[in-house]
């Protein structure tokens, strides 16, 4: 079946390390620690894909996390015992604009920030990536690289779950529907040419299709799927995260929570239907987030969203986005779209 073949091809491509990005000039030597201060690093490199190898630790016990560019989580907090060094590697996408496609350009080059409870960077090497696979993200504000705290999209947290050789190029953008994503030149017209053979393209658009009729919504999803396949990429349809909108019985079985718009269009149902008709892998994030939020209950689920900070039941906190990114990672691995060896667990 086509779905099996797509999953198998994606897994083989990732595991084999075939080049999926254009050939790029490699510096004569890696860029290193002389580009760093006590809590940050800046590398004056052009847009592209870069491998980063770090050596963490100090004479005292340390615990270091690394973020970069527009608040992307690139490496989860990693402990190193006193006097020991721990090596970790990851691959990062550097682009302009560095965050949302319709946002400001940001700072040229690659910027990394050291965090964690006791950060300690002993060494770092940055080189052009030779063998990598892209995961491109097409989505809205619940997915995008959010510029300001306390907001975070799940796509912003996904990179920390991926090892060297897999990069996330997050082209999700706040406020976008399937209609606007296709019509805005800085979005689909910019993203589609960046897709290379074997790339995964995750598509989650629904939250802003409030006035999109079902026929148009379905046609737009089909256009995105066809556009990914035209470039040799592998589309993956993702149903939207739920809104935190409880019924009196503690369930989320209502149109607001489950993304049914004012015209009665059941977005997750249409996405599932298109995935089945087009033989496209499906990440049913609606079902997964519904189950999780209901299990946490009215009070426990507040920390997943920004209810406490903003009375916001749609957008996620850094914690919530991290949890939801973990659900996406697990499903990509379960379906064979990303090999187990390419992800971090925990």
PDB file of N, CA, C and O in Angstrom, residues 2-12 14 200 202 234-239 275 279-285 288 327-340:
ATOM      1  N   UNK A   2       0.361   2.331  -0.529  1.00  0.00           N
ATOM      2  CA  UNK A   2       1.147   3.549  -0.644  1.00  0.00           C
ATOM      3  C   UNK A   2       1.601   4.069   0.708  1.00  0.00           C
ATOM      4  O   UNK A   2       2.729   4.521   0.867  1.00  0.00           O
ATOM      5  N   UNK A   3       0.707   4.011   1.731  1.00  0.00           N
ATOM      6  CA  UNK A   3       1.078   4.537   3.033  1.00  0.00           C
ATOM      7  C   UNK A   3       2.271   3.785   3.593  1.00  0.00           C
ATOM      8  O   UNK A   3       3.200   4.377   4.133  1.00  0.00           O
ATOM      9  N   UNK A   4       2.274   2.479   3.479  1.00  0.00           N
ATOM     10  CA  UNK A   4       3.402   1.687   3.965  1.00  0.00           C
ATOM     11  C   UNK A   4       4.677   2.070   3.246  1.00  0.00           C
ATOM     12  O   UNK A   4       5.730   2.235   3.852  1.00  0.00           O
ATOM     13  N   UNK A   5       4.592   2.237   1.941  1.00  0.00           N
ATOM     14  CA  UNK A   5       5.777   2.579   1.169  1.00  0.00           C
ATOM     15  C   UNK A   5       6.331   3.936   1.553  1.00  0.00           C
ATOM     16  O   UNK A   5       7.542   4.122   1.665  1.00  0.00           O
ATOM     17  N   UNK A   6       5.449   4.924   1.761  1.00  0.00           N
ATOM     18  CA  UNK A   6       5.906   6.258   2.155  1.00  0.00           C
ATOM     19  C   UNK A   6       6.620   6.196   3.495  1.00  0.00           C
ATOM     20  O   UNK A   6       7.687   6.789   3.671  1.00  0.00           O
ATOM     21  N   UNK A   7       6.009   5.493   4.440  1.00  0.00           N
ATOM     22  CA  UNK A   7       6.621   5.396   5.754  1.00  0.00           C
ATOM     23  C   UNK A   7       7.972   4.698   5.672  1.00  0.00           C
ATOM     24  O   UNK A   7       8.947   5.116   6.288  1.00  0.00           O
ATOM     25  N   UNK A   8       8.031   3.612   4.895  1.00  0.00           N
ATOM     26  CA  UNK A   8       9.263   2.860   4.762  1.00  0.00           C
ATOM     27  C   UNK A   8      10.342   3.700   4.105  1.00  0.00           C
ATOM     28  O   UNK A   8      11.490   3.743   4.560  1.00  0.00           O
ATOM     29  N   UNK A   9       9.979   4.414   3.037  1.00  0.00           N
ATOM     30  CA  UNK A   9      10.954   5.250   2.346  1.00  0.00           C
ATOM     31  C   UNK A   9      11.488   6.341   3.254  1.00  0.00           C
ATOM     32  O   UNK A   9      12.686   6.634   3.261  1.00  0.00           O
ATOM     33  N   UNK A  10      10.591   6.957   4.035  1.00  0.00           N
ATOM     34  CA  UNK A  10      11.027   8.019   4.941  1.00  0.00           C
ATOM     35  C   UNK A  10      12.000   7.473   5.977  1.00  0.00           C
ATOM     36  O   UNK A  10      13.019   8.080   6.286  1.00  0.00           O
ATOM     37  N   UNK A  11      11.671   6.288   6.522  1.00  0.00           N
ATOM     38  CA  UNK A  11      12.532   5.701   7.536  1.00  0.00           C
ATOM     39  C   UNK A  11      13.890   5.318   6.962  1.00  0.00           C
ATOM     40  O   UNK A  11      14.933   5.572   7.559  1.00  0.00           O
ATOM     41  N   UNK A  12      13.896   4.716   5.780  1.00  0.00           N
ATOM     42  CA  UNK A  12      15.149   4.320   5.143  1.00  0.00           C
ATOM     43  C   UNK A  12      15.999   5.532   4.838  1.00  0.00           C
ATOM     44  O   UNK A  12      17.216   5.552   5.049  1.00  0.00           O
ATOM     45  N   UNK A  14      16.009   8.477   6.326  1.00  0.00           N
ATOM     46  CA  UNK A  14      16.566   9.040   7.546  1.00  0.00           C
ATOM     47  C   UNK A  14      17.704   8.176   8.076  1.00  0.00           C
ATOM     48  O   UNK A  14      18.751   8.676   8.471  1.00  0.00           O
ATOM     49  N   UNK A 200       9.720  15.100   5.376  1.00  0.00           N
ATOM     50  CA  UNK A 200       8.380  15.031   5.956  1.00  0.00           C
ATOM     51  C   UNK A 200       7.817  16.446   6.045  1.00  0.00           C
ATOM     52  O   UNK A 200       8.520  17.366   6.458  1.00  0.00           O
ATOM     53  N   UNK A 202       4.641  18.186   7.868  1.00  0.00           N
ATOM     54  CA  UNK A 202       3.501  18.035   8.774  1.00  0.00           C
ATOM     55  C   UNK A 202       2.579  19.231   8.626  1.00  0.00           C
ATOM     56  O   UNK A 202       3.031  20.384   8.710  1.00  0.00           O
ATOM     57  N   UNK A 234       6.999  13.880   1.663  1.00  0.00           N
ATOM     58  CA  UNK A 234       5.998  12.990   2.241  1.00  0.00           C
ATOM     59  C   UNK A 234       5.075  13.792   3.156  1.00  0.00           C
ATOM     60  O   UNK A 234       5.478  14.199   4.254  1.00  0.00           O
ATOM     61  N   UNK A 235       3.830  14.061   2.724  1.00  0.00           N
ATOM     62  CA  UNK A 235       2.905  14.825   3.566  1.00  0.00           C
ATOM     63  C   UNK A 235       2.395  13.987   4.726  1.00  0.00           C
ATOM     64  O   UNK A 235       2.198  12.775   4.608  1.00  0.00           O
ATOM     65  N   UNK A 236       2.186  14.653   5.851  1.00  0.00           N
ATOM     66  CA  UNK A 236       1.574  14.042   7.029  1.00  0.00           C
ATOM     67  C   UNK A 236       0.509  15.015   7.521  1.00  0.00           C
ATOM     68  O   UNK A 236       0.819  16.166   7.846  1.00  0.00           O
ATOM     69  N   UNK A 237      -0.742  14.586   7.546  1.00  0.00           N
ATOM     70  CA  UNK A 237      -1.811  15.443   8.033  1.00  0.00           C
ATOM     71  C   UNK A 237      -1.946  15.293   9.544  1.00  0.00           C
ATOM     72  O   UNK A 237      -1.912  14.183  10.074  1.00  0.00           O
ATOM     73  N   UNK A 238      -2.084  16.433  10.221  1.00  0.00           N
ATOM     74  CA  UNK A 238      -2.167  16.468  11.676  1.00  0.00           C
ATOM     75  C   UNK A 238      -3.473  17.151  12.068  1.00  0.00           C
ATOM     76  O   UNK A 238      -3.723  18.297  11.667  1.00  0.00           O
ATOM     77  N   UNK A 239      -4.306  16.463  12.818  1.00  0.00           N
ATOM     78  CA  UNK A 239      -5.528  17.105  13.307  1.00  0.00           C
ATOM     79  C   UNK A 239      -5.154  18.105  14.402  1.00  0.00           C
ATOM     80  O   UNK A 239      -4.148  17.937  15.093  1.00  0.00           O
ATOM     81  N   UNK A 275      -7.062  12.313   4.714  1.00  0.00           N
ATOM     82  CA  UNK A 275      -5.926  11.410   4.906  1.00  0.00           C
ATOM     83  C   UNK A 275      -6.234  10.018   4.376  1.00  0.00           C
ATOM     84  O   UNK A 275      -5.402   9.388   3.713  1.00  0.00           O
ATOM     85  N   UNK A 279      -4.532   8.579   1.046  1.00  0.00           N
ATOM     86  CA  UNK A 279      -3.544   7.635   1.570  1.00  0.00           C
ATOM     87  C   UNK A 279      -2.338   8.365   2.153  1.00  0.00           C
ATOM     88  O   UNK A 279      -1.179   8.090   1.833  1.00  0.00           O
ATOM     89  N   UNK A 280      -2.636   9.310   3.044  1.00  0.00           N
ATOM     90  CA  UNK A 280      -1.629  10.130   3.700  1.00  0.00           C
ATOM     91  C   UNK A 280      -1.541   9.725   5.168  1.00  0.00           C
ATOM     92  O   UNK A 280      -2.581   9.541   5.816  1.00  0.00           O
ATOM     93  N   UNK A 281      -0.343   9.588   5.738  1.00  0.00           N
ATOM     94  CA  UNK A 281      -0.237   9.317   7.169  1.00  0.00           C
ATOM     95  C   UNK A 281      -0.951  10.396   7.983  1.00  0.00           C
ATOM     96  O   UNK A 281      -0.929  11.578   7.629  1.00  0.00           O
ATOM     97  N   UNK A 282      -1.576   9.972   9.076  1.00  0.00           N
ATOM     98  CA  UNK A 282      -2.355  10.872   9.912  1.00  0.00           C
ATOM     99  C   UNK A 282      -1.833  10.834  11.343  1.00  0.00           C
ATOM    100  O   UNK A 282      -1.667   9.757  11.924  1.00  0.00           O
ATOM    101  N   UNK A 283      -1.573  12.013  11.907  1.00  0.00           N
ATOM    102  CA  UNK A 283      -1.319  12.145  13.338  1.00  0.00           C
ATOM    103  C   UNK A 283      -2.588  12.748  13.930  1.00  0.00           C
ATOM    104  O   UNK A 283      -2.885  13.927  13.714  1.00  0.00           O
ATOM    105  N   UNK A 284      -3.344  11.939  14.654  1.00  0.00           N
ATOM    106  CA  UNK A 284      -4.619  12.418  15.192  1.00  0.00           C
ATOM    107  C   UNK A 284      -4.366  13.112  16.528  1.00  0.00           C
ATOM    108  O   UNK A 284      -4.646  12.577  17.605  1.00  0.00           O
ATOM    109  N   UNK A 285      -3.848  14.330  16.428  1.00  0.00           N
ATOM    110  CA  UNK A 285      -3.498  15.086  17.623  1.00  0.00           C
ATOM    111  C   UNK A 285      -4.742  15.546  18.372  1.00  0.00           C
ATOM    112  O   UNK A 285      -4.695  15.750  19.586  1.00  0.00           O
ATOM    113  N   UNK A 288      -5.563  12.626  20.633  1.00  0.00           N
ATOM    114  CA  UNK A 288      -4.546  12.440  21.664  1.00  0.00           C
ATOM    115  C   UNK A 288      -4.598  13.558  22.709  1.00  0.00           C
ATOM    116  O   UNK A 288      -4.465  13.306  23.914  1.00  0.00           O
ATOM    117  N   UNK A 327       3.934  14.015  22.013  1.00  0.00           N
ATOM    118  CA  UNK A 327       2.897  13.185  21.393  1.00  0.00           C
ATOM    119  C   UNK A 327       3.147  13.049  19.888  1.00  0.00           C
ATOM    120  O   UNK A 327       2.976  11.964  19.315  1.00  0.00           O
ATOM    121  N   UNK A 328       3.558  14.150  19.261  1.00  0.00           N
ATOM    122  CA  UNK A 328       3.862  14.109  17.819  1.00  0.00           C
ATOM    123  C   UNK A 328       5.057  13.204  17.569  1.00  0.00           C
ATOM    124  O   UNK A 328       5.040  12.353  16.670  1.00  0.00           O
ATOM    125  N   UNK A 329       6.111  13.375  18.358  1.00  0.00           N
ATOM    126  CA  UNK A 329       7.294  12.511  18.214  1.00  0.00           C
ATOM    127  C   UNK A 329       6.917  11.040  18.321  1.00  0.00           C
ATOM    128  O   UNK A 329       7.322  10.209  17.483  1.00  0.00           O
ATOM    129  N   UNK A 330       6.138  10.697  19.332  1.00  0.00           N
ATOM    130  CA  UNK A 330       5.771   9.296  19.543  1.00  0.00           C
ATOM    131  C   UNK A 330       5.008   8.728  18.353  1.00  0.00           C
ATOM    132  O   UNK A 330       5.221   7.580  17.943  1.00  0.00           O
ATOM    133  N   UNK A 331       4.123   9.545  17.777  1.00  0.00           N
ATOM    134  CA  UNK A 331       3.329   9.061  16.653  1.00  0.00           C
ATOM    135  C   UNK A 331       4.170   8.915  15.398  1.00  0.00           C
ATOM    136  O   UNK A 331       3.981   7.976  14.614  1.00  0.00           O
ATOM    137  N   UNK A 332       5.111   9.821  15.173  1.00  0.00           N
ATOM    138  CA  UNK A 332       6.001   9.704  14.011  1.00  0.00           C
ATOM    139  C   UNK A 332       6.834   8.427  14.091  1.00  0.00           C
ATOM    140  O   UNK A 332       7.050   7.748  13.085  1.00  0.00           O
ATOM    141  N   UNK A 333       7.286   8.105  15.287  1.00  0.00           N
ATOM    142  CA  UNK A 333       8.062   6.880  15.473  1.00  0.00           C
ATOM    143  C   UNK A 333       7.166   5.657  15.319  1.00  0.00           C
ATOM    144  O   UNK A 333       7.523   4.682  14.643  1.00  0.00           O
ATOM    145  N   UNK A 334       5.980   5.708  15.915  1.00  0.00           N
ATOM    146  CA  UNK A 334       5.068   4.560  15.874  1.00  0.00           C
ATOM    147  C   UNK A 334       4.676   4.203  14.445  1.00  0.00           C
ATOM    148  O   UNK A 334       4.488   3.021  14.123  1.00  0.00           O
ATOM    149  N   UNK A 335       4.553   5.213  13.586  1.00  0.00           N
ATOM    150  CA  UNK A 335       4.169   4.963  12.196  1.00  0.00           C
ATOM    151  C   UNK A 335       5.365   4.704  11.287  1.00  0.00           C
ATOM    152  O   UNK A 335       5.211   4.530  10.077  1.00  0.00           O
ATOM    153  N   UNK A 336       6.566   4.696  11.841  1.00  0.00           N
ATOM    154  CA  UNK A 336       7.756   4.438  11.033  1.00  0.00           C
ATOM    155  C   UNK A 336       8.174   5.601  10.169  1.00  0.00           C
ATOM    156  O   UNK A 336       8.986   5.433   9.252  1.00  0.00           O
ATOM    157  N   UNK A 337       7.660   6.787  10.442  1.00  0.00           N
ATOM    158  CA  UNK A 337       8.025   7.957   9.648  1.00  0.00           C
ATOM    159  C   UNK A 337       9.359   8.537  10.069  1.00  0.00           C
ATOM    160  O   UNK A 337      10.036   9.216   9.280  1.00  0.00           O
ATOM    161  N   UNK A 338       9.745   8.293  11.309  1.00  0.00           N
ATOM    162  CA  UNK A 338      11.054   8.673  11.838  1.00  0.00           C
ATOM    163  C   UNK A 338      11.587   7.475  12.602  1.00  0.00           C
ATOM    164  O   UNK A 338      10.891   6.926  13.462  1.00  0.00           O
ATOM    165  N   UNK A 339      12.802   7.013  12.329  1.00  0.00           N
ATOM    166  CA  UNK A 339      13.361   5.862  13.052  1.00  0.00           C
ATOM    167  C   UNK A 339      13.552   6.159  14.535  1.00  0.00           C
ATOM    168  O   UNK A 339      13.815   7.305  14.923  1.00  0.00           O
ATOM    169  N   UNK A 340      13.416   5.140  15.360  1.00  0.00           N
ATOM    170  CA  UNK A 340      13.581   5.315  16.808  1.00  0.00           C
ATOM    171  C   UNK A 340      14.928   5.929  17.143  1.00  0.00           C
ATOM    172  O   UNK A 340      15.064   6.726  18.062  1.00  0.00           O
TER     173      UNK A 340
END
